[in-house]
Every structure is written in structure tokens, then in C-alpha cells.
Amino acid sequence: MCKKNFLNYFILKITSNSRYLLLLLVFLSTLALVGCNNIDTLDKAINWEDNQSKIISFTDYSIVGSVSFKNTTDSFLGNYTINHQNNAEMLILRDFFGKQVFTSLSTDLASLFMELGIDFDSDELKAIASLNFNLSSLLLAKIPSERVDDMVMDQRGFPLKIKLNNHKVDFVLYQSINQLMIPKKIVITGADYQATFSIKNLKII
């Protein structure tokens, strides 16, 4: 009798838990669908030129995110903060564990690699320096089409890929922050290296 009661209780417990699990899965699926629909609606509603005009007009802002570099001999994984004030920028780089690696007033890729001590040959370093864009411009896609070799855009005008001085920049994902559409993941590929940036937050100061 005790064994039978225990078996009935065990079956009831499994059935009850399965019901809760099913309800949880339905709730999460619904939430995901709503989120996707909101993002899709926002994409269609935003005009890229108007969006970029607002971003370009900002004089004081900060960008926070994660970054990884790799080439044939070196690699790095960490987090970054870019503080932009009155056309001047400061880059703060931290390693994976949050320890500050360096602070620099130069925010172009060539200076960043040199500060990290990543090894490049002279030709590759010249190619990186020839990009002639600061990091915030690259990360926020503030790059005029006339200054690149090629640019691929989607049907709404969002840049997806640019080619510049033997480099390829892919804007893999976009996101909405502060009612603006900005890149979420940016991959910069050179002849012998790849740098991947993600933007976690854009704060208007």
C-alpha cells in the first residue's frame, strides 16, 4: 500500500512539474517572438540617414563593450570603454578579468595594436594605419560612403559590409539603444588579423 501511494505521488509530481515546464517554455517562446517583432518593427520605422545625423550630432558620449583580437602569433580578449568629448577620445582597455591594461588618447586601430604589443610586420601595420578612422567612427558606422572602396547596404540603408584599404568591416548585428539603431557586433578583418567588437551600451553624456 505504501509503495503504491509513493508511486502515485511520484507520477503526480512528474506530471505537475512537466506542466509547469511546458508553461514556462510557452511563456519564453512568446516573449522571444514579441521581442523579435519589436526589433523588426523598429528597424523598418527608422530611417538610416536620420539615425546617423543624430549620432553625428552627439559631441559627448561613451561606448562600452567587449573586444577580441587575434593574428597568427597573438590574441587578446577583454573589455573597452571609449569616452568621446568635444572631438577628443580616450580609450580604456581592460583584460578578461577586469584589470586595466592601458589608457590611451589615440583610438585608431594601429595605436591600439601597438599598445597591446601585438606583433605585425611593417607592411601590415602601414595598412592598418591607413584606415585613418578612430574607433568610435568605425563602431558606430560613421563612415561616409565616398571614403570607402565598397559598401554593401540592406534595403533600409543600413551598412552591412565595407571594404577599405585591404580591410573588410562587417556589421554583423544591429541593436536599439536610446531610440537609435547602432551596430551590436562589428568584425574587422585584415590580411593577417581579425578584431571583433561588441557594443553593450552607448551613453549620451
CSV table of N, CA, C and O in Angstrom, one decimal, residues 109-181:
chain,number,residue,atom,x,y,z
A,109,LEU,N,43.1,52.0,-34.7
A,109,LEU,CA,43.5,50.6,-34.6
A,109,LEU,C,45.0,50.3,-34.5
A,109,LEU,O,45.5,49.5,-33.7
A,110,ALA,N,45.8,51.0,-35.3
A,110,ALA,CA,47.2,50.8,-35.3
A,110,ALA,C,47.8,51.1,-33.9
A,110,ALA,O,48.6,50.4,-33.4
A,111,SER,N,47.4,52.3,-33.3
A,111,SER,CA,47.9,52.6,-32.0
A,111,SER,C,47.4,51.6,-30.9
A,111,SER,O,48.2,51.3,-30.0
A,112,LEU,N,46.2,51.1,-31.1
A,112,LEU,CA,45.7,50.1,-30.1
A,112,LEU,C,46.5,48.8,-30.2
A,112,LEU,O,46.9,48.3,-29.1
A,113,PHE,N,46.9,48.3,-31.4
A,113,PHE,CA,47.7,47.1,-31.5
A,113,PHE,C,49.1,47.4,-31.0
A,113,PHE,O,49.7,46.5,-30.4
A,114,MET,N,49.6,48.5,-31.2
A,114,MET,CA,51.0,48.8,-30.7
A,114,MET,C,51.0,48.8,-29.2
A,114,MET,O,51.9,48.3,-28.6
A,115,GLU,N,50.0,49.4,-28.6
A,115,GLU,CA,49.9,49.5,-27.1
A,115,GLU,C,49.8,48.1,-26.5
A,115,GLU,O,50.3,47.8,-25.5
A,116,LEU,N,49.1,47.2,-27.2
A,116,LEU,CA,48.9,45.8,-26.8
A,116,LEU,C,50.2,45.0,-27.0
A,116,LEU,O,50.3,43.9,-26.5
A,117,GLY,N,51.1,45.5,-27.8
A,117,GLY,CA,52.3,44.7,-28.2
A,117,GLY,C,52.0,43.6,-29.1
A,117,GLY,O,52.8,42.6,-29.2
A,118,ILE,N,50.9,43.7,-29.9
A,118,ILE,CA,50.6,42.6,-30.9
A,118,ILE,C,51.6,42.8,-32.0
A,118,ILE,O,51.7,43.8,-32.6
A,119,ASP,N,52.1,41.7,-32.4
A,119,ASP,CA,53.2,41.7,-33.4
A,119,ASP,C,52.6,41.7,-34.9
A,119,ASP,O,51.8,40.8,-35.3
A,120,PHE,N,53.0,42.7,-35.6
A,120,PHE,CA,52.7,42.8,-37.1
A,120,PHE,C,53.9,43.1,-37.8
A,120,PHE,O,54.8,43.8,-37.3
A,121,ASP,N,54.0,42.7,-39.1
A,121,ASP,CA,55.1,43.2,-39.9
A,121,ASP,C,54.8,44.6,-40.4
A,121,ASP,O,53.7,45.1,-40.2
A,122,SER,N,55.8,45.3,-40.9
A,122,SER,CA,55.7,46.7,-41.2
A,122,SER,C,54.6,47.0,-42.2
A,122,SER,O,53.9,48.0,-42.1
A,123,ASP,N,54.5,46.1,-43.2
A,123,ASP,CA,53.5,46.4,-44.3
A,123,ASP,C,52.1,46.3,-43.7
A,123,ASP,O,51.2,47.1,-44.1
A,124,GLU,N,51.8,45.3,-42.9
A,124,GLU,CA,50.5,45.1,-42.3
A,124,GLU,C,50.2,46.3,-41.4
A,124,GLU,O,49.1,46.8,-41.3
A,125,LEU,N,51.2,46.8,-40.6
A,125,LEU,CA,51.0,47.9,-39.7
A,125,LEU,C,50.6,49.2,-40.5
A,125,LEU,O,49.8,50.0,-40.1
A,126,LYS,N,51.3,49.4,-41.6
A,126,LYS,CA,51.0,50.5,-42.5
A,126,LYS,C,49.6,50.4,-43.1
A,126,LYS,O,48.9,51.4,-43.2
A,127,ALA,N,49.2,49.2,-43.4
A,127,ALA,CA,47.8,49.0,-43.9
A,127,ALA,C,46.8,49.3,-42.9
A,127,ALA,O,45.7,49.9,-43.1
A,128,ILE,N,47.0,48.9,-41.6
A,128,ILE,CA,46.1,49.2,-40.5
A,128,ILE,C,46.1,50.7,-40.3
A,128,ILE,O,45.0,51.3,-40.1
A,129,ALA,N,47.2,51.4,-40.3
A,129,ALA,CA,47.3,52.8,-40.0
A,129,ALA,C,46.6,53.6,-41.1
A,129,ALA,O,46.0,54.7,-40.9
A,130,SER,N,46.5,53.0,-42.4
A,130,SER,CA,45.9,53.7,-43.5
A,130,SER,C,44.4,53.8,-43.4
A,130,SER,O,43.7,54.5,-44.1
A,131,LEU,N,43.8,53.0,-42.4
A,131,LEU,CA,42.4,53.1,-42.2
A,131,LEU,C,41.9,54.5,-41.9
A,131,LEU,O,40.9,55.0,-42.3
A,132,ASN,N,42.7,55.2,-41.1
A,132,ASN,CA,42.5,56.6,-40.8
A,132,ASN,C,41.1,56.9,-40.2
A,132,ASN,O,40.5,58.0,-40.6
A,133,PHE,N,40.6,56.1,-39.4
A,133,PHE,CA,39.4,56.3,-38.7
A,133,PHE,C,39.6,56.0,-37.2
A,133,PHE,O,40.3,55.0,-36.8
A,134,ASN,N,39.0,56.8,-36.3
A,134,ASN,CA,39.0,56.5,-34.9
A,134,ASN,C,38.0,55.3,-34.6
A,134,ASN,O,37.1,55.1,-35.4
A,135,LEU,N,38.2,54.7,-33.5
A,135,LEU,CA,37.4,53.5,-33.2
A,135,LEU,C,35.9,53.8,-33.1
A,135,LEU,O,35.0,53.1,-33.6
A,136,SER,N,35.5,55.0,-32.5
A,136,SER,CA,34.1,55.3,-32.4
A,136,SER,C,33.4,55.4,-33.7
A,136,SER,O,32.3,55.0,-33.9
A,137,SER,N,34.1,56.0,-34.7
A,137,SER,CA,33.6,56.1,-36.1
A,137,SER,C,33.3,54.8,-36.7
A,137,SER,O,32.3,54.5,-37.3
A,138,LEU,N,34.3,53.9,-36.5
A,138,LEU,CA,34.1,52.5,-37.1
A,138,LEU,C,33.0,51.8,-36.4
A,138,LEU,O,32.1,51.1,-37.0
A,139,LEU,N,32.9,51.8,-35.0
A,139,LEU,CA,32.0,51.1,-34.3
A,139,LEU,C,30.5,51.6,-34.5
A,139,LEU,O,29.6,50.8,-34.4
A,140,LEU,N,30.4,52.9,-34.7
A,140,LEU,CA,29.0,53.4,-34.9
A,140,LEU,C,28.7,53.6,-36.4
A,140,LEU,O,27.7,54.2,-36.7
A,141,ALA,N,29.5,53.0,-37.2
A,141,ALA,CA,29.3,53.1,-38.7
A,141,ALA,C,29.2,54.5,-39.2
A,141,ALA,O,28.5,54.8,-40.1
A,142,LYS,N,30.0,55.4,-38.6
A,142,LYS,CA,30.0,56.8,-39.0
A,142,LYS,C,31.1,57.0,-40.1
A,142,LYS,O,32.0,57.7,-40.0
A,143,ILE,N,30.9,56.3,-41.2
A,143,ILE,CA,31.9,56.3,-42.3
A,143,ILE,C,31.2,56.7,-43.6
A,143,ILE,O,30.3,55.9,-44.1
A,144,PRO,N,31.5,57.8,-44.2
A,144,PRO,CA,30.9,58.3,-45.4
A,144,PRO,C,31.2,57.3,-46.6
A,144,PRO,O,32.4,56.8,-46.7
A,145,SER,N,30.3,57.0,-47.4
A,145,SER,CA,30.5,56.0,-48.5
A,145,SER,C,31.6,56.4,-49.5
A,145,SER,O,32.2,55.6,-50.0
A,146,GLU,N,31.8,57.8,-49.6
A,146,GLU,CA,32.8,58.2,-50.6
A,146,GLU,C,34.2,58.0,-50.1
A,146,GLU,O,35.2,58.1,-50.8
A,147,ARG,N,34.4,57.6,-48.8
A,147,ARG,CA,35.7,57.3,-48.2
A,147,ARG,C,36.1,55.9,-48.2
A,147,ARG,O,37.1,55.5,-47.6
A,148,VAL,N,35.2,55.0,-48.8
A,148,VAL,CA,35.5,53.6,-48.7
A,148,VAL,C,35.6,53.1,-50.2
A,148,VAL,O,35.1,53.7,-51.1
A,149,ASP,N,36.2,51.9,-50.3
A,149,ASP,CA,36.3,51.3,-51.7
A,149,ASP,C,35.0,50.6,-52.1
A,149,ASP,O,34.7,50.6,-53.3
A,150,ASP,N,34.3,50.1,-51.1
A,150,ASP,CA,33.0,49.4,-51.5
A,150,ASP,C,32.1,49.4,-50.2
A,150,ASP,O,32.6,49.3,-49.1
A,151,MET,N,30.8,49.5,-50.4
A,151,MET,CA,29.9,49.4,-49.3
A,151,MET,C,28.6,48.7,-49.7
A,151,MET,O,28.0,48.9,-50.7
A,152,VAL,N,28.2,47.7,-48.8
A,152,VAL,CA,27.0,46.9,-49.1
A,152,VAL,C,26.0,47.3,-48.0
A,152,VAL,O,26.3,47.3,-46.8
A,153,MET,N,24.8,47.7,-48.4
A,153,MET,CA,23.8,48.1,-47.5
A,153,MET,C,22.5,47.3,-47.7
A,153,MET,O,22.3,46.7,-48.8
A,154,ASP,N,21.7,47.2,-46.7
A,154,ASP,CA,20.4,46.5,-46.8
A,154,ASP,C,19.4,47.4,-47.4
A,154,ASP,O,19.7,48.5,-47.8
A,155,GLN,N,18.2,46.9,-47.5
A,155,GLN,CA,17.1,47.7,-48.2
A,155,GLN,C,16.7,49.0,-47.5
A,155,GLN,O,16.1,49.8,-48.1
A,156,ARG,N,17.1,49.1,-46.2
A,156,ARG,CA,16.7,50.3,-45.5
A,156,ARG,C,17.9,51.2,-45.4
A,156,ARG,O,17.8,52.2,-44.6
A,157,GLY,N,19.0,50.9,-46.0
A,157,GLY,CA,20.2,51.8,-45.9
A,157,GLY,C,21.2,51.5,-44.8
A,157,GLY,O,22.2,52.2,-44.7
A,158,PHE,N,21.0,50.4,-44.1
A,158,PHE,CA,21.9,50.0,-43.0
A,158,PHE,C,23.1,49.4,-43.6
A,158,PHE,O,23.0,48.4,-44.3
A,159,PRO,N,24.3,49.9,-43.3
A,159,PRO,CA,25.6,49.3,-43.8
A,159,PRO,C,25.7,47.9,-43.3
A,159,PRO,O,25.6,47.7,-42.1
A,160,LEU,N,26.0,47.0,-44.1
A,160,LEU,CA,26.3,45.6,-43.7
A,160,LEU,C,27.8,45.2,-43.8
A,160,LEU,O,28.3,44.5,-43.0
A,161,LYS,N,28.4,45.8,-44.8
A,161,LYS,CA,29.8,45.5,-45.1
A,161,LYS,C,30.5,46.6,-45.8
A,161,LYS,O,29.9,47.2,-46.7
A,162,ILE,N,31.7,46.9,-45.4
A,162,ILE,CA,32.5,47.9,-46.2
A,162,ILE,C,33.9,47.3,-46.4
A,162,ILE,O,34.4,46.5,-45.7
A,163,LYS,N,34.5,47.8,-47.5
A,163,LYS,CA,35.9,47.4,-47.9
A,163,LYS,C,36.7,48.7,-48.0
A,163,LYS,O,36.3,49.7,-48.6
A,164,LEU,N,37.8,48.7,-47.3
A,164,LEU,CA,38.6,49.9,-47.2
A,164,LEU,C,40.1,49.5,-47.0
A,164,LEU,O,40.5,48.9,-46.0
A,165,ASN,N,41.0,49.9,-48.0
A,165,ASN,CA,42.4,49.7,-47.9
A,165,ASN,C,42.8,48.3,-47.5
A,165,ASN,O,43.5,48.1,-46.5
A,166,ASN,N,42.3,47.3,-48.2
A,166,ASN,CA,42.6,45.9,-48.0
A,166,ASN,C,42.0,45.4,-46.7
A,166,ASN,O,42.5,44.4,-46.1
A,167,HIS,N,41.0,46.1,-46.1
A,167,HIS,CA,40.3,45.6,-44.9
A,167,HIS,C,38.8,45.4,-45.2
A,167,HIS,O,38.3,46.1,-46.1
A,168,LYS,N,38.2,44.5,-44.5
A,168,LYS,CA,36.8,44.3,-44.6
A,168,LYS,C,36.2,44.5,-43.2
A,168,LYS,O,36.7,44.0,-42.2
A,169,VAL,N,35.1,45.3,-43.1
A,169,VAL,CA,34.4,45.6,-41.9
A,169,VAL,C,33.0,45.1,-42.1
A,169,VAL,O,32.2,45.5,-42.9
A,170,ASP,N,32.6,44.1,-41.2
A,170,ASP,CA,31.3,43.5,-41.2
A,170,ASP,C,30.5,44.0,-40.0
A,170,ASP,O,30.9,43.8,-38.9
A,171,PHE,N,29.3,44.6,-40.3
A,171,PHE,CA,28.4,45.0,-39.2
A,171,PHE,C,27.4,43.8,-39.1
A,171,PHE,O,26.4,43.8,-39.8
A,172,VAL,N,27.7,42.9,-38.2
A,172,VAL,CA,27.0,41.6,-38.2
A,172,VAL,C,25.6,41.8,-37.6
A,172,VAL,O,24.7,41.2,-38.1
A,173,LEU,N,25.5,42.5,-36.5
A,173,LEU,CA,24.2,42.7,-35.9
A,173,LEU,C,24.0,44.2,-35.5
A,173,LEU,O,24.9,44.9,-35.3
A,174,TYR,N,22.7,44.6,-35.5
A,174,TYR,CA,22.3,45.9,-35.0
A,174,TYR,C,21.4,45.8,-33.8
A,174,TYR,O,20.8,44.8,-33.5
A,175,GLN,N,21.3,46.9,-33.0
A,175,GLN,CA,20.5,46.9,-31.8
A,175,GLN,C,19.9,48.3,-31.6
A,175,GLN,O,20.4,49.3,-32.2
A,176,SER,N,18.9,48.4,-30.8
A,176,SER,CA,18.3,49.7,-30.4
A,176,SER,C,18.8,50.1,-29.0
A,176,SER,O,18.6,49.4,-28.1
A,177,ILE,N,19.5,51.3,-29.0
A,177,ILE,CA,19.9,51.9,-27.7
A,177,ILE,C,19.5,53.4,-27.7
A,177,ILE,O,19.9,54.0,-28.7
A,178,ASN,N,18.9,53.9,-26.7
A,178,ASN,CA,18.5,55.3,-26.7
A,178,ASN,C,17.7,55.7,-27.9
A,178,ASN,O,17.9,56.8,-28.5
A,179,GLN,N,16.8,54.8,-28.4
A,179,GLN,CA,16.0,55.1,-29.6
A,179,GLN,C,16.8,55.3,-30.8
A,179,GLN,O,16.4,56.0,-31.8
A,180,LEU,N,18.0,54.7,-30.9
A,180,LEU,CA,18.8,54.8,-32.0
A,180,LEU,C,19.2,53.4,-32.4
A,180,LEU,O,19.3,52.5,-31.6
A,181,MET,N,19.4,53.2,-33.7
A,181,MET,CA,19.9,51.9,-34.2
A,181,MET,C,21.4,52.0,-34.4
A,181,MET,O,21.9,52.8,-35.1
